[in-house]
mmCIF file of C-alpha atoms and ligand atoms in Angstrom:
data_model
loop_
_atom_site.group_PDB
_atom_site.id
_atom_site.type_symbol
_atom_site.label_atom_id
_atom_site.label_comp_id
_atom_site.label_asym_id
_atom_site.label_seq_id
_atom_site.Cartn_x
_atom_site.Cartn_y
_atom_site.Cartn_z
ATOM 1 C CA UNK A 20 14.552 1.422 32.762
ATOM 2 C CA UNK A 21 11.523 3.521 32.024
ATOM 3 C CA UNK A 22 8.345 2.850 34.027
ATOM 4 C CA UNK A 23 4.961 3.127 32.345
ATOM 5 C CA UNK A 24 1.495 3.184 33.889
ATOM 6 C CA UNK A 25 -1.123 0.916 32.358
ATOM 7 C CA UNK A 26 -4.867 0.973 32.884
ATOM 8 C CA UNK A 27 -4.878 -2.589 31.583
ATOM 9 C CA UNK A 28 -2.569 -4.490 33.935
ATOM 10 C CA UNK A 29 -2.573 -7.302 31.359
ATOM 11 C CA UNK A 30 -0.139 -5.224 29.294
ATOM 12 C CA UNK A 31 2.540 -5.172 32.012
ATOM 13 C CA UNK A 32 4.140 -8.534 31.121
ATOM 14 C CA UNK A 33 4.220 -7.407 27.482
ATOM 15 C CA UNK A 34 5.912 -4.165 28.457
ATOM 16 C CA UNK A 35 8.543 -6.137 30.375
ATOM 17 C CA UNK A 36 9.274 -8.069 27.191
ATOM 18 C CA UNK A 37 9.202 -5.020 24.919
ATOM 19 C CA UNK A 38 11.667 -3.051 26.983
ATOM 20 C CA UNK A 39 13.981 -6.055 27.252
ATOM 21 C CA UNK A 40 13.819 -6.560 23.501
ATOM 22 C CA UNK A 41 12.043 -9.931 23.779
ATOM 23 C CA UNK A 42 9.765 -10.883 20.925
ATOM 24 C CA UNK A 43 5.970 -10.976 21.423
ATOM 25 C CA UNK A 44 4.017 -14.161 20.708
ATOM 26 C CA UNK A 45 0.810 -14.701 18.737
ATOM 27 C CA UNK A 46 -1.322 -14.655 21.918
ATOM 28 C CA UNK A 47 0.372 -11.457 23.078
ATOM 29 C CA UNK A 48 -0.252 -9.961 19.669
ATOM 30 C CA UNK A 49 -3.941 -10.681 20.141
ATOM 31 C CA UNK A 50 -3.852 -8.900 23.513
ATOM 32 C CA UNK A 51 -2.505 -5.796 21.773
ATOM 33 C CA UNK A 52 -5.587 -5.675 19.558
ATOM 34 C CA UNK A 53 -8.049 -6.652 22.303
ATOM 35 C CA UNK A 54 -6.926 -4.259 25.006
ATOM 36 C CA UNK A 55 -8.962 -1.119 25.643
ATOM 37 C CA UNK A 56 -5.862 0.606 26.980
ATOM 38 C CA UNK A 57 -5.092 2.512 23.806
ATOM 39 C CA UNK A 58 -2.792 4.944 25.576
ATOM 40 C CA UNK A 59 -0.775 2.145 27.198
ATOM 41 C CA UNK A 60 -0.453 0.460 23.812
ATOM 42 C CA UNK A 61 0.625 3.726 22.190
ATOM 43 C CA UNK A 62 3.246 4.383 24.866
ATOM 44 C CA UNK A 63 4.840 0.990 24.290
ATOM 45 C CA UNK A 64 4.872 1.443 20.510
ATOM 46 C CA UNK A 65 6.199 4.976 20.833
ATOM 47 C CA UNK A 66 8.994 3.671 23.068
ATOM 48 C CA UNK A 67 10.033 1.230 20.340
ATOM 49 C CA UNK A 68 9.772 3.890 17.644
ATOM 50 C CA UNK A 69 11.934 6.275 19.665
ATOM 51 C CA UNK A 70 14.646 3.705 20.372
ATOM 52 C CA UNK A 71 14.902 3.207 16.595
ATOM 53 C CA UNK A 72 14.312 6.580 14.964
ATOM 54 C CA UNK A 73 14.365 9.025 17.884
ATOM 55 C CA UNK A 74 12.081 11.930 17.003
ATOM 56 C CA UNK A 75 12.731 11.543 13.282
ATOM 57 C CA UNK A 76 9.843 11.026 10.866
ATOM 58 C CA UNK A 77 10.657 10.196 7.267
ATOM 59 C CA UNK A 78 8.931 11.261 4.072
ATOM 60 C CA UNK A 79 9.712 11.173 0.359
ATOM 61 C CA UNK A 80 8.792 13.519 -2.466
ATOM 62 C CA UNK A 81 7.103 10.980 -4.676
ATOM 63 C CA UNK A 82 4.443 10.453 -7.268
ATOM 64 C CA UNK A 83 1.998 7.564 -7.538
ATOM 65 C CA UNK A 84 1.351 6.456 -11.099
ATOM 66 C CA UNK A 85 -1.452 3.949 -11.704
ATOM 67 C CA UNK A 86 -0.768 2.879 -15.283
ATOM 68 C CA UNK A 87 -4.120 1.150 -15.828
ATOM 69 C CA UNK A 88 -7.292 0.241 -13.982
ATOM 70 C CA UNK A 89 -8.065 -2.615 -16.378
ATOM 71 C CA UNK A 90 -8.043 -5.760 -14.285
ATOM 72 C CA UNK A 91 -8.900 -9.384 -14.894
ATOM 73 C CA UNK A 92 -9.898 -9.740 -11.220
ATOM 74 C CA UNK A 93 -13.018 -8.567 -9.413
ATOM 75 C CA UNK A 94 -11.878 -8.273 -5.791
ATOM 76 C CA UNK A 95 -14.657 -7.613 -3.318
ATOM 77 C CA UNK A 96 -12.930 -4.599 -1.707
ATOM 78 C CA UNK A 97 -11.772 -2.803 -4.854
ATOM 79 C CA UNK A 98 -13.442 0.207 -6.501
ATOM 80 C CA UNK A 99 -10.492 0.912 -8.754
ATOM 81 C CA UNK A 100 -10.635 -1.993 -11.221
ATOM 82 C CA UNK A 101 -12.587 -1.753 -14.501
ATOM 83 C CA UNK A 102 -13.285 -4.143 -17.353
ATOM 84 C CA UNK A 103 -12.174 -3.255 -20.878
ATOM 85 C CA UNK A 104 -14.593 -1.030 -22.786
ATOM 86 C CA UNK A 105 -16.612 -0.030 -19.725
ATOM 87 C CA UNK A 106 -16.928 3.617 -18.649
ATOM 88 C CA UNK A 107 -13.950 4.898 -16.677
ATOM 89 C CA UNK A 108 -11.550 2.195 -17.938
ATOM 90 C CA UNK A 109 -8.122 3.596 -18.869
ATOM 91 C CA UNK A 110 -4.595 2.578 -19.733
ATOM 92 C CA UNK A 111 -1.653 4.950 -19.974
ATOM 93 C CA UNK A 112 0.888 4.881 -22.749
ATOM 94 C CA UNK A 113 4.557 4.979 -21.787
ATOM 95 C CA UNK A 114 4.635 8.620 -22.960
ATOM 96 C CA UNK A 115 1.701 9.427 -20.659
ATOM 97 C CA UNK A 116 3.491 7.751 -17.758
ATOM 98 C CA UNK A 117 6.600 9.824 -18.501
ATOM 99 C CA UNK A 118 4.456 12.951 -18.555
ATOM 100 C CA UNK A 119 3.443 12.321 -14.933
ATOM 101 C CA UNK A 120 6.996 12.310 -13.582
ATOM 102 C CA UNK A 121 7.401 15.877 -12.362
ATOM 103 C CA UNK A 122 10.685 17.685 -11.661
ATOM 104 C CA UNK A 123 11.939 17.346 -8.074
ATOM 105 C CA UNK A 124 10.481 13.879 -7.555
ATOM 106 C CA UNK A 125 12.708 11.249 -5.903
ATOM 107 C CA UNK A 126 10.507 8.184 -6.204
ATOM 108 C CA UNK A 127 7.792 6.979 -8.531
ATOM 109 C CA UNK A 128 5.406 4.368 -7.174
ATOM 110 C CA UNK A 129 4.025 2.573 -10.237
ATOM 111 C CA UNK A 130 1.215 0.033 -9.822
ATOM 112 C CA UNK A 131 -1.908 -0.933 -11.708
ATOM 113 C CA UNK A 132 -4.600 -3.536 -12.322
ATOM 114 C CA UNK A 133 -3.913 -7.030 -13.651
ATOM 115 C CA UNK A 134 -4.090 -5.993 -17.298
ATOM 116 C CA UNK A 135 -5.689 -8.653 -19.529
ATOM 117 C CA UNK A 136 -3.185 -8.521 -22.369
ATOM 118 C CA UNK A 137 -0.197 -6.238 -21.933
ATOM 119 C CA UNK A 138 2.858 -8.317 -22.816
ATOM 120 C CA UNK A 139 5.689 -8.406 -20.311
ATOM 121 C CA UNK A 140 7.825 -6.271 -22.662
ATOM 122 C CA UNK A 141 5.423 -3.387 -22.123
ATOM 123 C CA UNK A 142 6.235 -3.306 -18.390
ATOM 124 C CA UNK A 143 9.957 -3.521 -19.084
ATOM 125 C CA UNK A 144 9.676 -0.703 -21.629
ATOM 126 C CA UNK A 145 7.809 1.482 -19.120
ATOM 127 C CA UNK A 146 10.472 1.026 -16.421
ATOM 128 C CA UNK A 147 13.303 1.478 -18.914
ATOM 129 C CA UNK A 148 11.784 4.665 -20.329
ATOM 130 C CA UNK A 149 11.318 6.251 -16.883
ATOM 131 C CA UNK A 150 14.816 5.205 -15.835
ATOM 132 C CA UNK A 151 16.442 6.551 -18.990
ATOM 133 C CA UNK A 152 14.584 9.874 -19.024
ATOM 134 C CA UNK A 153 14.814 10.413 -15.226
ATOM 135 C CA UNK A 154 17.933 8.564 -14.024
ATOM 136 C CA UNK A 155 17.786 10.235 -10.584
ATOM 137 C CA UNK A 156 14.244 9.066 -9.878
ATOM 138 C CA UNK A 157 14.016 5.741 -8.041
ATOM 139 C CA UNK A 158 11.411 3.363 -9.399
ATOM 140 C CA UNK A 159 9.300 1.422 -6.899
ATOM 141 C CA UNK A 160 6.971 -0.612 -9.040
ATOM 142 C CA UNK A 161 4.633 -3.601 -9.362
ATOM 143 C CA UNK A 162 3.164 -5.450 -6.412
ATOM 144 C CA UNK A 163 3.837 -9.160 -5.947
ATOM 145 C CA UNK A 164 0.239 -9.674 -7.118
ATOM 146 C CA UNK A 165 1.015 -7.969 -10.448
ATOM 147 C CA UNK A 166 4.239 -9.975 -10.805
ATOM 148 C CA UNK A 167 2.267 -13.156 -10.135
ATOM 149 C CA UNK A 168 -0.271 -12.151 -12.781
ATOM 150 C CA UNK A 169 2.402 -11.441 -15.420
ATOM 151 C CA UNK A 170 4.135 -14.708 -14.568
ATOM 152 C CA UNK A 171 0.968 -16.791 -14.956
ATOM 153 C CA UNK A 172 -0.372 -14.854 -17.962
ATOM 154 C CA UNK A 173 2.835 -15.217 -19.961
ATOM 155 C CA UNK A 174 4.195 -18.400 -18.365
ATOM 156 C CA UNK A 175 7.397 -16.674 -17.294
ATOM 157 C CA UNK A 176 9.391 -17.558 -14.171
ATOM 158 C CA UNK A 177 9.162 -14.871 -11.467
ATOM 159 C CA UNK A 178 12.945 -14.790 -11.190
ATOM 160 C CA UNK A 179 13.280 -13.899 -14.872
ATOM 161 C CA UNK A 180 10.633 -11.161 -14.569
ATOM 162 C CA UNK A 181 12.281 -9.565 -11.542
ATOM 163 C CA UNK A 182 15.760 -9.818 -13.047
ATOM 164 C CA UNK A 183 14.645 -8.118 -16.277
ATOM 165 C CA UNK A 184 12.815 -5.374 -14.379
ATOM 166 C CA UNK A 185 15.848 -4.755 -12.187
ATOM 167 C CA UNK A 186 18.077 -4.506 -15.262
ATOM 168 C CA UNK A 187 15.579 -2.009 -16.720
ATOM 169 C CA UNK A 188 15.871 0.235 -13.637
ATOM 170 C CA UNK A 189 13.531 -1.075 -10.938
ATOM 171 C CA UNK A 190 14.926 -0.171 -7.524
ATOM 172 C CA UNK A 191 12.330 -1.573 -5.120
ATOM 173 C CA UNK A 192 8.863 -3.118 -4.897
ATOM 174 C CA UNK A 193 5.797 -1.733 -3.139
ATOM 175 C CA UNK A 194 3.932 -3.717 -0.498
ATOM 176 C CA UNK A 195 0.457 -3.821 -2.043
ATOM 177 C CA UNK A 196 -1.558 -6.859 -3.038
ATOM 178 C CA UNK A 197 -0.947 -8.701 0.238
ATOM 179 C CA UNK A 198 -4.443 -7.877 1.562
ATOM 180 C CA UNK A 199 -4.832 -10.331 4.494
ATOM 181 C CA UNK A 200 -2.929 -13.615 4.679
ATOM 182 C CA UNK A 201 -6.007 -15.713 5.387
ATOM 183 C CA UNK A 202 -7.487 -18.410 3.152
ATOM 184 C CA UNK A 203 -10.918 -17.630 4.599
ATOM 185 C CA UNK A 204 -10.794 -13.941 3.615
ATOM 186 C CA UNK A 205 -9.145 -14.736 0.309
ATOM 187 C CA UNK A 206 -11.930 -17.138 -0.669
ATOM 188 C CA UNK A 207 -14.544 -14.505 0.145
ATOM 189 C CA UNK A 208 -12.908 -11.364 -1.223
ATOM 190 C CA UNK A 209 -10.062 -12.049 -3.643
ATOM 191 C CA UNK A 210 -10.095 -15.668 -4.792
ATOM 192 C CA UNK A 211 -8.216 -14.947 -8.040
ATOM 193 C CA UNK A 212 -5.338 -13.079 -6.450
ATOM 194 C CA UNK A 213 -1.937 -14.456 -5.445
ATOM 195 C CA UNK A 214 -2.337 -16.378 -2.167
ATOM 196 C CA UNK A 215 -0.192 -15.633 0.894
ATOM 197 C CA UNK A 216 2.514 -18.198 0.134
ATOM 198 C CA UNK A 217 2.911 -16.915 -3.410
ATOM 199 C CA UNK A 218 3.057 -13.254 -2.301
ATOM 200 C CA UNK A 219 5.706 -14.148 0.273
ATOM 201 C CA UNK A 220 7.631 -16.289 -2.224
ATOM 202 C CA UNK A 221 7.809 -13.402 -4.711
ATOM 203 C CA UNK A 222 9.117 -11.020 -2.041
ATOM 204 C CA UNK A 223 11.625 -13.668 -0.896
ATOM 205 C CA UNK A 224 12.897 -13.928 -4.482
ATOM 206 C CA UNK A 225 13.006 -10.140 -4.886
ATOM 207 C CA UNK A 226 15.073 -9.814 -1.711
ATOM 208 C CA UNK A 227 17.457 -12.528 -2.893
ATOM 209 C CA UNK A 228 17.962 -10.556 -6.124
ATOM 210 C CA UNK A 229 18.763 -7.364 -4.210
ATOM 211 C CA UNK A 230 15.350 -5.742 -4.659
ATOM 212 C CA UNK A 231 14.102 -4.458 -1.296
ATOM 213 C CA UNK A 232 10.362 -4.157 -0.773
ATOM 214 C CA UNK A 233 7.526 -3.105 1.502
ATOM 215 C CA UNK A 234 4.582 -4.987 2.955
ATOM 216 C CA UNK A 235 0.968 -4.017 3.647
ATOM 217 C CA UNK A 236 -2.119 -5.282 5.458
ATOM 218 C CA UNK A 237 -5.617 -4.320 4.337
ATOM 219 C CA UNK A 238 -7.646 -4.035 7.559
ATOM 220 C CA UNK A 239 -11.035 -2.805 8.696
ATOM 221 C CA UNK A 240 -13.318 -5.084 6.628
ATOM 222 C CA UNK A 241 -14.223 -8.716 7.372
ATOM 223 C CA UNK A 242 -10.887 -9.838 8.818
ATOM 224 C CA UNK A 243 -10.550 -10.846 12.485
ATOM 225 C CA UNK A 244 -7.880 -9.765 14.975
ATOM 226 C CA UNK A 245 -6.467 -13.299 14.821
ATOM 227 C CA UNK A 246 -6.054 -12.915 11.051
ATOM 228 C CA UNK A 247 -4.328 -9.551 11.469
ATOM 229 C CA UNK A 248 -1.862 -11.052 13.966
ATOM 230 C CA UNK A 249 -1.278 -14.108 11.773
ATOM 231 C CA UNK A 250 -0.532 -11.794 8.827
ATOM 232 C CA UNK A 251 1.975 -9.757 10.815
ATOM 233 C CA UNK A 252 3.762 -12.840 12.120
ATOM 234 C CA UNK A 253 4.068 -14.323 8.630
ATOM 235 C CA UNK A 254 5.758 -11.106 7.521
ATOM 236 C CA UNK A 255 8.013 -11.155 10.586
ATOM 237 C CA UNK A 256 9.075 -14.701 9.746
ATOM 238 C CA UNK A 257 10.042 -13.805 6.173
ATOM 239 C CA UNK A 258 11.909 -10.733 7.380
ATOM 240 C CA UNK A 259 13.919 -12.937 9.775
ATOM 241 C CA UNK A 260 14.989 -14.912 6.741
ATOM 242 C CA UNK A 261 15.776 -12.100 4.272
ATOM 243 C CA UNK A 262 15.938 -8.673 6.009
ATOM 244 C CA UNK A 263 14.649 -7.318 2.695
ATOM 245 C CA UNK A 264 11.609 -5.376 3.909
ATOM 246 C CA UNK A 265 12.020 -1.646 4.378
ATOM 247 C CA UNK A 266 8.602 -0.628 5.666
ATOM 248 C CA UNK A 267 5.221 -1.922 6.688
ATOM 249 C CA UNK A 268 2.074 0.009 5.776
ATOM 250 C CA UNK A 269 -1.292 -0.775 7.388
ATOM 251 C CA UNK A 270 -3.974 0.140 4.810
ATOM 252 C CA UNK A 271 -7.359 1.160 6.169
ATOM 253 C CA UNK A 272 -10.105 -0.269 3.952
ATOM 254 C CA UNK A 273 -12.017 2.516 2.150
ATOM 255 C CA UNK A 274 -15.677 1.614 2.067
ATOM 256 C CA UNK A 275 -16.546 3.286 -1.273
ATOM 257 C CA UNK A 276 -19.125 1.385 -3.312
ATOM 258 C CA UNK A 277 -18.017 -2.076 -2.164
ATOM 259 C CA UNK A 278 -19.369 -1.477 1.354
ATOM 260 C CA UNK A 279 -18.063 -4.638 3.006
ATOM 261 C CA UNK A 280 -18.786 -2.831 6.279
ATOM 262 C CA UNK A 281 -20.949 0.183 7.051
ATOM 263 C CA UNK A 282 -18.112 2.588 7.766
ATOM 264 C CA UNK A 283 -14.351 2.889 7.715
ATOM 265 C CA UNK A 284 -12.432 1.651 10.777
ATOM 266 C CA UNK A 285 -12.348 4.234 13.577
ATOM 267 C CA UNK A 286 -9.262 6.304 14.356
ATOM 268 C CA UNK A 287 -8.926 4.141 17.445
ATOM 269 C CA UNK A 288 -8.677 1.015 15.270
ATOM 270 C CA UNK A 289 -6.160 2.778 12.995
ATOM 271 C CA UNK A 290 -3.938 3.714 15.930
ATOM 272 C CA UNK A 291 -4.203 0.244 17.462
ATOM 273 C CA UNK A 292 -3.136 -1.318 14.178
ATOM 274 C CA UNK A 293 -0.151 0.998 13.766
ATOM 275 C CA UNK A 294 0.945 0.405 17.380
ATOM 276 C CA UNK A 295 0.473 -3.388 17.257
ATOM 277 C CA UNK A 296 2.404 -3.503 13.965
ATOM 278 C CA UNK A 297 5.310 -1.574 15.477
ATOM 279 C CA UNK A 298 5.373 -3.929 18.477
ATOM 280 C CA UNK A 299 5.017 -7.219 16.577
ATOM 281 C CA UNK A 300 7.229 -6.389 13.592
ATOM 282 C CA UNK A 301 10.346 -6.011 15.701
ATOM 283 C CA UNK A 302 12.547 -6.652 12.652
ATOM 284 C CA UNK A 303 10.952 -4.074 10.310
ATOM 285 C CA UNK A 304 12.911 -0.816 10.105
ATOM 286 C CA UNK A 305 9.919 1.448 9.402
ATOM 287 C CA UNK A 306 6.157 1.676 9.919
ATOM 288 C CA UNK A 307 4.210 4.108 7.729
ATOM 289 C CA UNK A 308 1.249 6.251 8.716
ATOM 290 C CA UNK A 309 -0.443 6.333 5.310
ATOM 291 C CA UNK A 310 -2.260 9.654 5.432
ATOM 292 C CA UNK A 311 -4.117 8.929 2.184
ATOM 293 C CA UNK A 312 -6.227 6.233 3.831
ATOM 294 C CA UNK A 313 -6.430 7.309 7.499
ATOM 295 C CA UNK A 314 -6.526 11.070 6.886
ATOM 296 C CA UNK A 315 -4.026 13.708 7.963
ATOM 297 C CA UNK A 316 -5.277 14.066 11.556
ATOM 298 C CA UNK A 317 -5.017 10.359 12.426
ATOM 299 C CA UNK A 318 -1.706 10.036 10.555
ATOM 300 C CA UNK A 319 -0.332 12.852 12.675
ATOM 301 C CA UNK A 320 -1.360 11.106 15.934
ATOM 302 C CA UNK A 321 0.025 7.803 14.584
ATOM 303 C CA UNK A 322 3.472 9.429 14.716
ATOM 304 C CA UNK A 323 3.159 9.065 18.504
ATOM 305 C CA UNK A 324 1.849 5.490 18.189
ATOM 306 C CA UNK A 325 4.830 3.833 16.558
ATOM 307 C CA UNK A 326 4.877 5.197 12.993
ATOM 308 C CA UNK A 327 8.089 6.867 11.812
ATOM 309 C CA UNK A 328 7.248 7.466 8.151
ATOM 310 C CA UNK A 329 4.567 9.484 6.353
ATOM 311 C CA UNK A 330 5.109 7.928 2.904
ATOM 312 C CA UNK A 331 5.127 10.943 0.611
ATOM 313 C CA UNK A 332 3.556 13.715 -1.350
ATOM 314 C CA UNK A 333 1.891 11.138 -3.711
ATOM 315 C CA UNK A 334 0.745 13.555 -6.441
ATOM 316 C CA UNK A 335 -2.413 11.913 -7.720
ATOM 317 C CA UNK A 336 -3.509 8.815 -5.818
ATOM 318 C CA UNK A 337 -6.239 6.832 -7.582
ATOM 319 C CA UNK A 338 -6.851 3.541 -5.714
ATOM 320 C CA UNK A 339 -8.093 4.909 -2.390
ATOM 321 C CA UNK A 340 -9.751 7.859 -4.109
ATOM 322 C CA UNK A 341 -11.712 5.562 -6.436
ATOM 323 C CA UNK A 342 -13.110 4.188 -3.158
ATOM 324 C CA UNK A 343 -14.050 7.651 -1.879
ATOM 325 C CA UNK A 344 -11.030 8.527 0.319
ATOM 326 C CA UNK A 345 -11.595 12.015 1.700
ATOM 327 C CA UNK A 346 -7.916 12.957 1.924
ATOM 328 C CA UNK A 347 -6.498 15.301 -0.728
ATOM 329 C CA UNK A 348 -5.105 13.599 -3.851
ATOM 330 C CA UNK A 349 -1.615 14.828 -2.967
ATOM 331 C CA UNK A 350 0.188 16.936 -0.386
ATOM 332 C CA UNK A 351 2.842 19.568 -0.959
ATOM 333 C CA UNK A 352 6.248 18.967 0.616
ATOM 334 C CA UNK A 353 5.699 21.994 2.891
ATOM 335 C CA UNK A 354 2.425 20.580 4.179
ATOM 336 C CA UNK A 355 3.975 17.238 5.110
ATOM 337 C CA UNK A 356 6.821 19.045 6.873
ATOM 338 C CA UNK A 357 4.321 21.173 8.800
ATOM 339 C CA UNK A 358 2.253 18.107 9.713
ATOM 340 C CA UNK A 359 5.321 16.295 11.101
ATOM 341 C CA UNK A 360 6.500 19.384 12.994
ATOM 342 C CA UNK A 361 3.033 19.943 14.469
ATOM 343 C CA UNK A 362 3.223 16.404 15.859
ATOM 344 C CA UNK A 363 6.433 17.444 17.674
ATOM 345 C CA UNK A 364 8.717 15.422 15.399
ATOM 346 C CA UNK A 365 11.679 16.161 13.157
ATOM 347 C CA UNK A 366 10.905 15.817 9.420
ATOM 348 C CA UNK A 367 13.541 13.904 7.446
ATOM 349 C CA UNK A 368 13.290 13.890 3.684
ATOM 350 C CA UNK A 369 14.503 10.543 2.336
ATOM 351 C CA UNK A 370 14.797 8.733 -0.947
ATOM 352 C CA UNK A 371 13.056 5.450 -1.798
ATOM 353 C CA UNK A 372 15.770 3.432 -0.026
ATOM 354 C CA UNK A 373 15.799 5.589 3.132
ATOM 355 C CA UNK A 374 18.971 7.509 2.359
ATOM 356 C CA UNK A 375 18.623 10.871 4.089
ATOM 357 C CA UNK A 376 18.353 13.856 1.791
ATOM 358 C CA UNK A 377 17.661 16.580 4.321
ATOM 359 C CA UNK A 378 16.720 16.929 7.973
ATOM 360 C CA UNK A 379 14.397 19.847 8.793
ATOM 361 C CA UNK A 380 15.439 20.403 12.391
HETATM 362 O O1 V47 B 21 -2.752 -3.266 -3.267
HETATM 363 C C1 V47 B 21 -7.450 -1.603 -2.813
HETATM 364 C C2 V47 B 21 -5.326 -1.669 -1.431
HETATM 365 C C3 V47 B 21 -3.259 -1.171 -2.219
HETATM 366 C C4 V47 B 21 -8.748 -0.616 -1.430
HETATM 367 O O2 V47 B 21 4.560 0.009 -0.584
HETATM 368 C C5 V47 B 21 -7.476 -0.674 -0.891
HETATM 369 O O3 V47 B 21 5.132 2.017 0.011
HETATM 370 C C6 V47 B 21 -8.183 0.412 0.967
HETATM 371 O O4 V47 B 21 -0.232 -0.887 -1.548
HETATM 372 N N1 V47 B 21 -9.443 0.481 0.509
HETATM 373 C C7 V47 B 21 -2.485 -0.080 -2.916
HETATM 374 N N2 V47 B 21 -7.194 -0.179 0.300
HETATM 375 C C8 V47 B 21 -1.789 0.842 -1.936
HETATM 376 C C9 V47 B 21 -0.485 0.292 -1.469
HETATM 377 C C10 V47 B 21 0.559 1.193 -0.920
HETATM 378 C C11 V47 B 21 0.244 2.481 -0.561
HETATM 379 C C12 V47 B 21 1.237 3.316 -0.079
HETATM 380 C C13 V47 B 21 2.542 2.904 0.017
HETATM 381 C C14 V47 B 21 2.854 1.609 -0.366
HETATM 382 C C15 V47 B 21 4.270 1.172 -0.307
HETATM 383 C C16 V47 B 21 1.875 0.733 -0.826
HETATM 384 O O5 V47 B 21 -4.458 -0.621 -1.769
HETATM 385 C C17 V47 B 21 -3.734 -2.334 -3.020
HETATM 386 C C18 V47 B 21 -4.798 -2.907 -2.115
HETATM 387 O O6 V47 B 21 -4.215 -3.712 -1.134
HETATM 388 N N3 V47 B 21 -6.711 -1.319 -1.756
HETATM 389 N N4 V47 B 21 -8.725 -1.180 -2.639
HETATM 390 C C19 V47 B 21 -9.777 -0.012 -0.686
HETATM 391 N N5 V47 B 21 -11.044 0.068 -1.118
#
């Protein structure tokens, strides 16, 4: 068995468990966030990443499409949402959505605000139209928060909504809208949004219907380490039950105009969160380094801290950029490949469901 040196001797018992494949507890999860031994933490997470994906790092040629920024909610962290009739508010027609699907794309990631009055049929029509015009493009669409909104707005059972969307061509669901599974934070920042149990219930249902999904955590604002660990363990529990999650994506809060804190979490905090996620989510196949929110440099280092996926080329991201993200709006395939190679890893182009398209060895 591999020996590792730790500056923080408190990590040694955790390392014993990690290398024997024993699950970490809540208290041990807290230690991961509280330790100052970033390198020790990274080595453990990198060990786990390598036992699963070797030197491979996945990416997808994709396009984010944000169909509207109209939203009935006013979440305290969000710079994207607008009210109807106010400057900057927009909604895309199905034709406009179709116009954004470029040739060569494997996955479209379609999400938007909680629109005040689009009927459910409009969402079905959008998915159907993309699927019919671009049958080879996989559609990852609508967060559990959007599904919850549609369900409450139109008094439709979630199961019916997901079944209809799947029939229309939906292949998976993104992980957004989870924010932090904490009643305290929810009350302060997003009181109108689907609570933890509802978010988890919707993903449970999706998995039971054969719709795989992702999960996220919005960190770097007013949440505590305890709340981050609690969030991760709630996801781990659901994954034990369903095995339906494909990837976990830690989302670094972008300060923008909402300014819940003075500045964005440090690169150190980003790397800690990626590493702790890899170590705690022992049943999640993939952890993403989301370059849009942490920047290319930190994302590249995160590939040695437990992340094995770079998400994708994105095209024209709007949510983080409405909040002032400094990353480019999209990356070319060649740039992602170069970034992964520069980190000493092997780029693997995948589709939305992690089928390998090409390995760039
Ligand atoms: O749901 C909103 C978050 C999410 C801010 O599933 C913010 O593959 C940071 O979920 N700062 C959208 N985050 C992004 C998302 C995502 C991204 C990439 C891949 C996948 C996937 C999912 O962004 C929202 C919300 O949680 N968000 N405002 C902000 N100021």
